Short mmCIF file of C-alpha atoms and ligand atoms in Angstrom, two decimals:
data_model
loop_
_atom_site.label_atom_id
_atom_site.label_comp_id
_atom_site.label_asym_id
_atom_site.label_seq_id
_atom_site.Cartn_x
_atom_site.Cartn_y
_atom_site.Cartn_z
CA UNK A 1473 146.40 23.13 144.30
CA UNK A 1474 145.90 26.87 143.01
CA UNK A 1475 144.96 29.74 145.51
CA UNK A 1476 141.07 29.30 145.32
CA UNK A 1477 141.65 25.96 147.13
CA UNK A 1478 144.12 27.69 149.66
CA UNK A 1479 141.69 30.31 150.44
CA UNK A 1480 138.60 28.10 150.50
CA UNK A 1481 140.29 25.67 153.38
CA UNK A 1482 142.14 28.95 155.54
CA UNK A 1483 138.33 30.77 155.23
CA UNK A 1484 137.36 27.55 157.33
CA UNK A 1485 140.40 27.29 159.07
CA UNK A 1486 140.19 30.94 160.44
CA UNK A 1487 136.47 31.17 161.27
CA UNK A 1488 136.15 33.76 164.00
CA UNK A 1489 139.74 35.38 162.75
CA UNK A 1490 140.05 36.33 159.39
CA UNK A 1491 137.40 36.17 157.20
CA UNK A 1492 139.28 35.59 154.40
CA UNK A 1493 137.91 38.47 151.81
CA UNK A 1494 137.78 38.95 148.32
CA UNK A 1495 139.83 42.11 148.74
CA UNK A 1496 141.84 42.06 151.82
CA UNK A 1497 141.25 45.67 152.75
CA UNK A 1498 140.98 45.69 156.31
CA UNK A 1499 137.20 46.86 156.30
CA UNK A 1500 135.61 43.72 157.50
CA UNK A 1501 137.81 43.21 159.94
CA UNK A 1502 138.30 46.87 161.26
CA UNK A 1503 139.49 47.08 164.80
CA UNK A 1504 139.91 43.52 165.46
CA UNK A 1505 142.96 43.15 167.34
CA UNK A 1506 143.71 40.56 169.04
CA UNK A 1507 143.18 39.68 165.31
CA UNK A 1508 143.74 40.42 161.94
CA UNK A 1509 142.55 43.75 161.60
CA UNK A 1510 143.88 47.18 162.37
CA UNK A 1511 143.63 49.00 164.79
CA UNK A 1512 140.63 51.43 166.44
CA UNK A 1513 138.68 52.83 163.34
CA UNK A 1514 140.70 50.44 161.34
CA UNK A 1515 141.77 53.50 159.30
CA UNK A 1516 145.28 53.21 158.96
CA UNK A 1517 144.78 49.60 157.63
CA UNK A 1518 142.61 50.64 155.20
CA UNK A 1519 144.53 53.55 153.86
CA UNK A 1520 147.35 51.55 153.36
CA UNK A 1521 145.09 49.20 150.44
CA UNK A 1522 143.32 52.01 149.58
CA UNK A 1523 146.65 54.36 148.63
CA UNK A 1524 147.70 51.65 146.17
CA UNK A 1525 144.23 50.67 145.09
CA UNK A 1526 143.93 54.65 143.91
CA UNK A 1527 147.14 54.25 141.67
CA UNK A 1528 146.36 53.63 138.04
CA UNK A 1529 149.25 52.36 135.61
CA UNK A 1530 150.35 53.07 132.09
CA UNK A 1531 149.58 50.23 129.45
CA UNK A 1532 152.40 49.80 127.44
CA UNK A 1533 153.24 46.90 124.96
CA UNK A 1534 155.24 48.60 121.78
CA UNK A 1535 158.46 47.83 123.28
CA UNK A 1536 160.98 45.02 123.60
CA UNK A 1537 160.69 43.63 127.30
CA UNK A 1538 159.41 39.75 126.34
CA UNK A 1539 161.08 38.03 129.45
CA UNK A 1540 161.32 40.86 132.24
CA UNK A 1541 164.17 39.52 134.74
CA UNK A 1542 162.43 40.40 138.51
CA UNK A 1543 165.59 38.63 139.97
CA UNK A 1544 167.44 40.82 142.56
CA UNK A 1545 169.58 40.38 145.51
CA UNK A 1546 169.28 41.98 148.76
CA UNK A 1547 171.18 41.18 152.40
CA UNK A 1548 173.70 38.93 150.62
CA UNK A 1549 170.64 36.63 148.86
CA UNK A 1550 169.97 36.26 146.02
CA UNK A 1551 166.35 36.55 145.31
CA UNK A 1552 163.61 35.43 142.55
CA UNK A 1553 161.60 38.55 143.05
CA UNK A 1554 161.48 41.63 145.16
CA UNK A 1555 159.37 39.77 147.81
CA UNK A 1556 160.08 39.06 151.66
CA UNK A 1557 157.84 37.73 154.29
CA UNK A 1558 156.69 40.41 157.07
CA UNK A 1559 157.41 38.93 160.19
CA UNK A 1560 154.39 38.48 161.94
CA UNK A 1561 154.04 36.39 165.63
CA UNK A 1562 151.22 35.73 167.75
CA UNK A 1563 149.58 33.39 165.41
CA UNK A 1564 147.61 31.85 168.44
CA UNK A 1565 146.04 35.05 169.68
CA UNK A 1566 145.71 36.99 166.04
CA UNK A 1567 144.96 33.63 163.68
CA UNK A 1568 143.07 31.26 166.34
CA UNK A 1569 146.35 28.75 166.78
CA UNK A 1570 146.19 27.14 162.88
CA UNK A 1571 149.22 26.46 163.83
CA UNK A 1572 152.15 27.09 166.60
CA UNK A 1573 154.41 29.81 166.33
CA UNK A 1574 157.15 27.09 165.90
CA UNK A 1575 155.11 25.62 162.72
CA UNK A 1576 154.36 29.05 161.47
CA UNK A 1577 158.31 30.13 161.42
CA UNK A 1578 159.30 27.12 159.98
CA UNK A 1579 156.31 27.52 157.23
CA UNK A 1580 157.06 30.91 156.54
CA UNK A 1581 161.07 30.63 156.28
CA UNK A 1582 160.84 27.26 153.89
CA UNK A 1583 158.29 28.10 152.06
CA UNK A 1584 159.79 31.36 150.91
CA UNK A 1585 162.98 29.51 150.52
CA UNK A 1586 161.46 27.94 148.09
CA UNK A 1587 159.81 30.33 146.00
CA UNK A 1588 163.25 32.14 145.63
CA UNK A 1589 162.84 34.49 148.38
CA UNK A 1590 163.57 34.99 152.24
CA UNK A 1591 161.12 35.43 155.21
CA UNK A 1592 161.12 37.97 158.40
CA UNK A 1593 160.27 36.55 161.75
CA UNK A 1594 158.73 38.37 164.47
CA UNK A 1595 159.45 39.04 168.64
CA UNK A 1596 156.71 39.20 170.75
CA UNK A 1597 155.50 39.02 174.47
CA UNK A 1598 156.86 35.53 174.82
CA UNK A 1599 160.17 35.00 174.37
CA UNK A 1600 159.12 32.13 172.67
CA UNK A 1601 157.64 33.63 169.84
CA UNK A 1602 161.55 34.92 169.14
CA UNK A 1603 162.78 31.61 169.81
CA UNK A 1604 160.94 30.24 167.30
CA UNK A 1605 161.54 32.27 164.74
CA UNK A 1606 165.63 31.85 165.37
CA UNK A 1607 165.51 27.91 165.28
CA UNK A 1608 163.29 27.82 162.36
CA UNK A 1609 165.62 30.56 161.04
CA UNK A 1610 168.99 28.14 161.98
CA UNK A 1611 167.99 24.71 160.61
CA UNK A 1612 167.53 26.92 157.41
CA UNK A 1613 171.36 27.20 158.11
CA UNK A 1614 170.75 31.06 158.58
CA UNK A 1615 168.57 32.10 155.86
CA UNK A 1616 165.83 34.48 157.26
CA UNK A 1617 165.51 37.53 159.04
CA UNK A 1618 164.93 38.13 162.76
CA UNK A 1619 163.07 40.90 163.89
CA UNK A 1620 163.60 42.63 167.35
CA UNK A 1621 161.18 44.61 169.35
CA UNK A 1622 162.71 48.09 170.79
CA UNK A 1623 163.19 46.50 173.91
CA UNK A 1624 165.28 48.32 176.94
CA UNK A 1625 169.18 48.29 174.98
CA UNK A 1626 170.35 45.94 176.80
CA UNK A 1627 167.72 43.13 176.18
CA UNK A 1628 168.01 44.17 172.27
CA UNK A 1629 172.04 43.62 172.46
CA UNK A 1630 171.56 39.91 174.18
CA UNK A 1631 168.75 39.45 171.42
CA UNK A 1632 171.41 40.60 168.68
CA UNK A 1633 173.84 38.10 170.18
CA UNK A 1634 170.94 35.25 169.94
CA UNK A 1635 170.33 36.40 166.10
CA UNK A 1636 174.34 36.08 165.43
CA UNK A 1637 174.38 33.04 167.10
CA UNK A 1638 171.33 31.27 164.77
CA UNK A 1639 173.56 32.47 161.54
CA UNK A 1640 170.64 34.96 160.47
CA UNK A 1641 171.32 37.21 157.30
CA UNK A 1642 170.59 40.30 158.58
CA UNK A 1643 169.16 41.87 161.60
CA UNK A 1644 166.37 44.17 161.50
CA UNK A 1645 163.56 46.07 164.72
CA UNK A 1646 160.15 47.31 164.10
CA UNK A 1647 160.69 50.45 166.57
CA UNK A 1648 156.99 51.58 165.34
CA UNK A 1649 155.89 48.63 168.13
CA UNK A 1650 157.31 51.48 170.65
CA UNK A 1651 153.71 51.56 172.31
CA UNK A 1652 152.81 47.70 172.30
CA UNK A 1653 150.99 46.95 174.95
CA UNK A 1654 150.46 43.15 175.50
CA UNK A 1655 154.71 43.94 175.56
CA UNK A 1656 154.26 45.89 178.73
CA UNK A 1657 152.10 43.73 180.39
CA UNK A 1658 154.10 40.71 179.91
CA UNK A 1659 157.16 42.20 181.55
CA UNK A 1660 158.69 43.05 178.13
CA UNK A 1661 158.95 46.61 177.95
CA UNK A 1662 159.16 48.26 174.87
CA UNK A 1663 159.63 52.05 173.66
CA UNK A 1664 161.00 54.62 171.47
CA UNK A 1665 164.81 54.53 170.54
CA UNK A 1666 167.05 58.13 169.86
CA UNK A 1667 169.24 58.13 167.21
CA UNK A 1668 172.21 57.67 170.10
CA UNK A 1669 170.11 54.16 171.07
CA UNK A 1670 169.93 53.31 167.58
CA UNK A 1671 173.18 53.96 166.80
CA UNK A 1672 174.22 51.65 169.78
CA UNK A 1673 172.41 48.90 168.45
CA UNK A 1674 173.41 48.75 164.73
CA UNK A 1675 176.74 49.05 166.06
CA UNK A 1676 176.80 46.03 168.02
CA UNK A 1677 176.52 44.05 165.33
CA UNK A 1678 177.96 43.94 161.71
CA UNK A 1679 175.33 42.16 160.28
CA UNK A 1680 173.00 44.77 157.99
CA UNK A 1681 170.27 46.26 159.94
CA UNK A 1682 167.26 47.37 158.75
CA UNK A 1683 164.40 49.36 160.83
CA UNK A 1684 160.96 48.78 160.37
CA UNK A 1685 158.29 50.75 161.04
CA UNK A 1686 159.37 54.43 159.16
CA UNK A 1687 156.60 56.70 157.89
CA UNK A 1688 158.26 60.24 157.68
CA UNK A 1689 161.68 61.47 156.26
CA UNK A 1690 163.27 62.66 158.84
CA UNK A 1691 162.61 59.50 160.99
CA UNK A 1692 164.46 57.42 157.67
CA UNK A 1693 167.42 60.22 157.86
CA UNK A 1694 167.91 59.54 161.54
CA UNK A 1695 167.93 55.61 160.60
CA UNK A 1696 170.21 56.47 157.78
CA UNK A 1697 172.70 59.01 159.94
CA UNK A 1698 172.29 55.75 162.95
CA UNK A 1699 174.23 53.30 160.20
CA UNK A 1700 170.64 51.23 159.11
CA UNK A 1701 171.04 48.93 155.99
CA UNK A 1702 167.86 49.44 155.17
CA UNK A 1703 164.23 50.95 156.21
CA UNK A 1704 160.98 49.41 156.28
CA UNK A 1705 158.35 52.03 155.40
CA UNK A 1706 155.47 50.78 156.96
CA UNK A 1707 152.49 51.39 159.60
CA UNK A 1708 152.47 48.09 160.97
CA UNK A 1709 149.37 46.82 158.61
CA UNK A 1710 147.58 49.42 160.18
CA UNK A 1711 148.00 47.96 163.66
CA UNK A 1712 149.88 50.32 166.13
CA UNK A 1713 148.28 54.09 165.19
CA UNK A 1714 145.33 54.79 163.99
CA UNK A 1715 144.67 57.08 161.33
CA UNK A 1716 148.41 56.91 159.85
CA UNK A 1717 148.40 57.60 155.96
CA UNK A 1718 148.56 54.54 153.50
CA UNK A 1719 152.27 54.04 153.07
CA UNK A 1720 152.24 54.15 149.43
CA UNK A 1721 151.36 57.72 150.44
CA UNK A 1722 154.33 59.00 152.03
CA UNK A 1723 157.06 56.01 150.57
CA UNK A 1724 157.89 58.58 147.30
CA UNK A 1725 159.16 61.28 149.88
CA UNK A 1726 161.22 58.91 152.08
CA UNK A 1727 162.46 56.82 148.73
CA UNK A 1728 163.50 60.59 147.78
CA UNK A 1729 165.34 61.23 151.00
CA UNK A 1730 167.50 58.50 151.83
CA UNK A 1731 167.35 56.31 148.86
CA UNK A 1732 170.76 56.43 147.89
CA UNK A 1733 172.16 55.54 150.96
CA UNK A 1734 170.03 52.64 152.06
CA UNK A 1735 167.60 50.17 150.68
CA UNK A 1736 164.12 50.94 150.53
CA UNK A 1737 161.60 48.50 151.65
CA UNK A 1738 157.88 48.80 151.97
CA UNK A 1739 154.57 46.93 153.08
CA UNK A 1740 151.11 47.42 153.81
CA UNK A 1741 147.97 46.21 151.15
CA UNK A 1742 150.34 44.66 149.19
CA UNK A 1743 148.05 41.62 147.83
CA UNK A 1744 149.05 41.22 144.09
CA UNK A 1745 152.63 41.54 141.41
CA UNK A 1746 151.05 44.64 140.46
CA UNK A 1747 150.87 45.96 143.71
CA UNK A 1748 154.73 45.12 143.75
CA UNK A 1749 155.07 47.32 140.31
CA UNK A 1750 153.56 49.66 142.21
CA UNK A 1751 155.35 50.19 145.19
CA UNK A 1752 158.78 49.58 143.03
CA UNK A 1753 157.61 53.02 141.10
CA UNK A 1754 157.03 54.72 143.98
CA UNK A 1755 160.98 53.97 144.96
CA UNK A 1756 161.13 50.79 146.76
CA UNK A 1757 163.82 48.00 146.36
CA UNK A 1758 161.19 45.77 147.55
CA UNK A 1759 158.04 44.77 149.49
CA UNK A 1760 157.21 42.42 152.61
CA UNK A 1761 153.56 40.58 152.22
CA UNK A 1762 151.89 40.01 156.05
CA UNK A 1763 148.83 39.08 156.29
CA UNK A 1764 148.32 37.15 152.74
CA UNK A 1765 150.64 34.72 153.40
CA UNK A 1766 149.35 33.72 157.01
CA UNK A 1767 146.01 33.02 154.90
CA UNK A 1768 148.12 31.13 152.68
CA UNK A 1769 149.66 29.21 155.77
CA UNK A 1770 146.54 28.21 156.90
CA UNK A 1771 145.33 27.24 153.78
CA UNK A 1772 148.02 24.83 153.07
CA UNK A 1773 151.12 25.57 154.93
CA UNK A 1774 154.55 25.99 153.82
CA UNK A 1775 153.30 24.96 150.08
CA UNK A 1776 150.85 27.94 150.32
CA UNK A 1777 153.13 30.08 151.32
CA UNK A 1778 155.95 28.69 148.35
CA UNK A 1779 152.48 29.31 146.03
CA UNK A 1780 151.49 32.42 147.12
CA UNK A 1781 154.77 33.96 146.62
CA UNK A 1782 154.88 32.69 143.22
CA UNK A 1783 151.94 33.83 142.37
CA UNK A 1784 153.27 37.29 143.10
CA UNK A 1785 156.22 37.21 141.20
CA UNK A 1786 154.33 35.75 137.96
CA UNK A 1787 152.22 38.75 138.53
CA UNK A 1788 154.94 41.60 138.99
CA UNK A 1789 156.28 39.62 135.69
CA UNK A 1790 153.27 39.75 133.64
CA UNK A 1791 153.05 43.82 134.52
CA UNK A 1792 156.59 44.42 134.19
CA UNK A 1793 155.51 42.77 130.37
CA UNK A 1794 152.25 45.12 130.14
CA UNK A 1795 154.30 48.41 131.58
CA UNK A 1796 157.47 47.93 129.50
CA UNK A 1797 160.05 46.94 131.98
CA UNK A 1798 162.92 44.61 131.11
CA UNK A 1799 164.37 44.80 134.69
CA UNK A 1800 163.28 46.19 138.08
CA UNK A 1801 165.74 49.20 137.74
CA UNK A 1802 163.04 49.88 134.70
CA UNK A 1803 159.81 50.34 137.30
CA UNK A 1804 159.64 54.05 137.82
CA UNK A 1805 157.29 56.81 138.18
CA UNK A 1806 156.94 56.73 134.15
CA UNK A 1807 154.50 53.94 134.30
CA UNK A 1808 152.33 55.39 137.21
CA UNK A 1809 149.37 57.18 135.23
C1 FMN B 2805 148.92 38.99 162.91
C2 FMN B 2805 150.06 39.94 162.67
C3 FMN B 2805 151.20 39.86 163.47
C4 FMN B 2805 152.27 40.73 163.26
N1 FMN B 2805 153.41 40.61 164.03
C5 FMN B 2805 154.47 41.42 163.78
C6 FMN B 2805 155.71 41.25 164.49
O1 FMN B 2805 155.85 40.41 165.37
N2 FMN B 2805 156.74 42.08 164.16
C7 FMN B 2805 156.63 43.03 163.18
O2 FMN B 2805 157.60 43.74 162.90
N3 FMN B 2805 155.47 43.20 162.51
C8 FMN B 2805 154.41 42.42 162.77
N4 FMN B 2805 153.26 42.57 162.03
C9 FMN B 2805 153.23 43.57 160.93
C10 FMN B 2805 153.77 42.96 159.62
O3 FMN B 2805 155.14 42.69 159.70
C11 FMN B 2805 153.58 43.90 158.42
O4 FMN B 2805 154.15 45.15 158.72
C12 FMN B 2805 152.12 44.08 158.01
O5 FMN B 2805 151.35 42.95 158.28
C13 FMN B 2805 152.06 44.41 156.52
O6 FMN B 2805 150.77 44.67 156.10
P1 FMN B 2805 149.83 43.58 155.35
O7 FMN B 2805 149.48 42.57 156.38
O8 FMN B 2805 148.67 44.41 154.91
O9 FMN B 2805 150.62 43.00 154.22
C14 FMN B 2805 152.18 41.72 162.24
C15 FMN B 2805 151.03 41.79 161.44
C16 FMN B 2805 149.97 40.92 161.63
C17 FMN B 2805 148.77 41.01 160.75
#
């Protein structure tokens, strides 16, 4: 199996969802949500492949870096490459039910597994889809990452509890989902945090935290100054505000700002190893991947996801070979043309 077959049967599979492009920009797809697109115009989607797509690199091969090492560790794990799965839920209403959410978790956290590396799992307006991402998250005797919506406090601290209980690695909360929605409707509320609520919460627990969903500095200071672990810089694949920069466009100024206090981790239009380099140079520790690696579940399940996460890493490789990096502390703005 290579990744022509995977996309070939999830281009089927999806029909009606995700029309499986060439270049997984977010223009075909623009405002379709329930879905895989972003959101409104699509804009912020877009921006976020575009900001990388505009960054050109710096050939270099008169050097000594043969066998670049991408091996790093992160959260206590070890991993193969500076890859995690974005959590991602709702596969029935976004990706047309290829699969249940319970099949989906347990995809995404073995099939990373197995490439090296360590999945995210989602909350969403089911309970359900949280569930499912803890119990695929436990029988992998605690290796993943469960993400929590910003819930009302005291639903996040029984939610922390549930994560603690399943063994998981780290905790982490997408506050950009502040305005979902489908949340409301369902009887989940959701909302904005202060630094005092944030502060609460990573206190409860003393597993690391990380908060997702950072596009300005002083929003990563304030997750800093609240005790976070680590930030995700990242718009949501374009899916919660329209018209939101690309975050390779503003991840420089937050890696600038906080990056020696907590790890820096970034997604949006990430698609290829070089897109990795890319983001690494910009000052990230590491990247999530979203919406490839649901193709890749649908395309072949766990093993697509196990292949399409290799795939990456043999890419960021081969460019860490072509830019002249030995080891990911090497990636810097030096190889950004
Ligand atoms: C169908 C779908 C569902 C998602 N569900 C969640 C979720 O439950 N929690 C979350 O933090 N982010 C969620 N996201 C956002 C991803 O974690 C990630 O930020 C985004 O997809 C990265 O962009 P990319 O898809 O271009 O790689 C979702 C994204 C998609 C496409």
């Amino acid at each position: 199996m290579n990744m022509q077959m995977v996309r070939e049967v999830a281009r089927e599979k999806l029909k009606g969802y995700c029309r499986v492009c060439r270049e997984c920009n977010g223009r075909a797809c623009a405002g379709e949500m329930p879905g895989m697109g972003g959101v409104g115009t699509g804009s912020a989607f877009e921006n976020n492949y575009d900001a990388l797509a505009a960054l050109r690199i710096n050939l270099r091969t008169l050097h000594s870096a043969k066998e670049p090492n991408t091996q790093t560790s992160m959260f206590g794990h070890v991993l193969s490459a500076p890859i995690l799965a974005a959590p991602m839920t709702g596969i029935s209403m976004n990706a047309g039910g290829i699969m249940s959410e319970q099949e989906w978790s347990e995809a995404v956290v073995q099939g990373s597994l197995k490439a090296g590396m360590l999945a995210m799992v989602g909350d969403g307006p089911n309970p359900q889809m949280f569930a499912s991402g803890l119990e695929a998250i436990k029988k992998a005797g605690g290796q993943g990452i469960p993400f929590i919506k910003p819930r009302n406090n005291e639903e996040v601290f029984r939610y922390i509890a549930m994560a603690e209980e399943a063994g998981a690695q780290a905790i982490g909360m997408d506050v950009d989902a502040a305005g979902i929605i489908p949340m409301t409707l369902a009887g989940q509320p959701v909302g904005p945090k202060t630094k005092d609520d944030l502060k609460k919460i990573i206190s409860r627990t003393s597993l690391p935290f990380i908060v997702k969903g950072v596009m300005t500095s002083d929003e990563a200071e304030i997750a800093a100054e609240a005790g976070a672990a680590a930030v995700v810089v990242s718009n949501h694949g374009g899916r919660v505000l329209d018209y939101t920069p690309g975050t390779a466009e503003v991840l420089q100024e937050i890696a600038a700002s906080v990056k020696d206090r907590v790890t820096i981790l970034v997604d949006g239009g990430v698609r290829t190893g070089i897109d990795v380099l890319k983001m690494m140079a910009l000052g990230a520790d590491g990247v999530l991947v979203g919406r490839p690696l649901l193709m890749a579940a649908a395309g072949a399940g766990e093993e697509g996801i196990t292949l399409a996460l290799e795939t990456m890493a043999k890419e960021l490789k081969q460019a860490m070979i072509l830019t002249g990096c030995a080891k990911l502390e090497d990636i810097n703005l030096d190889i950004i043309f």
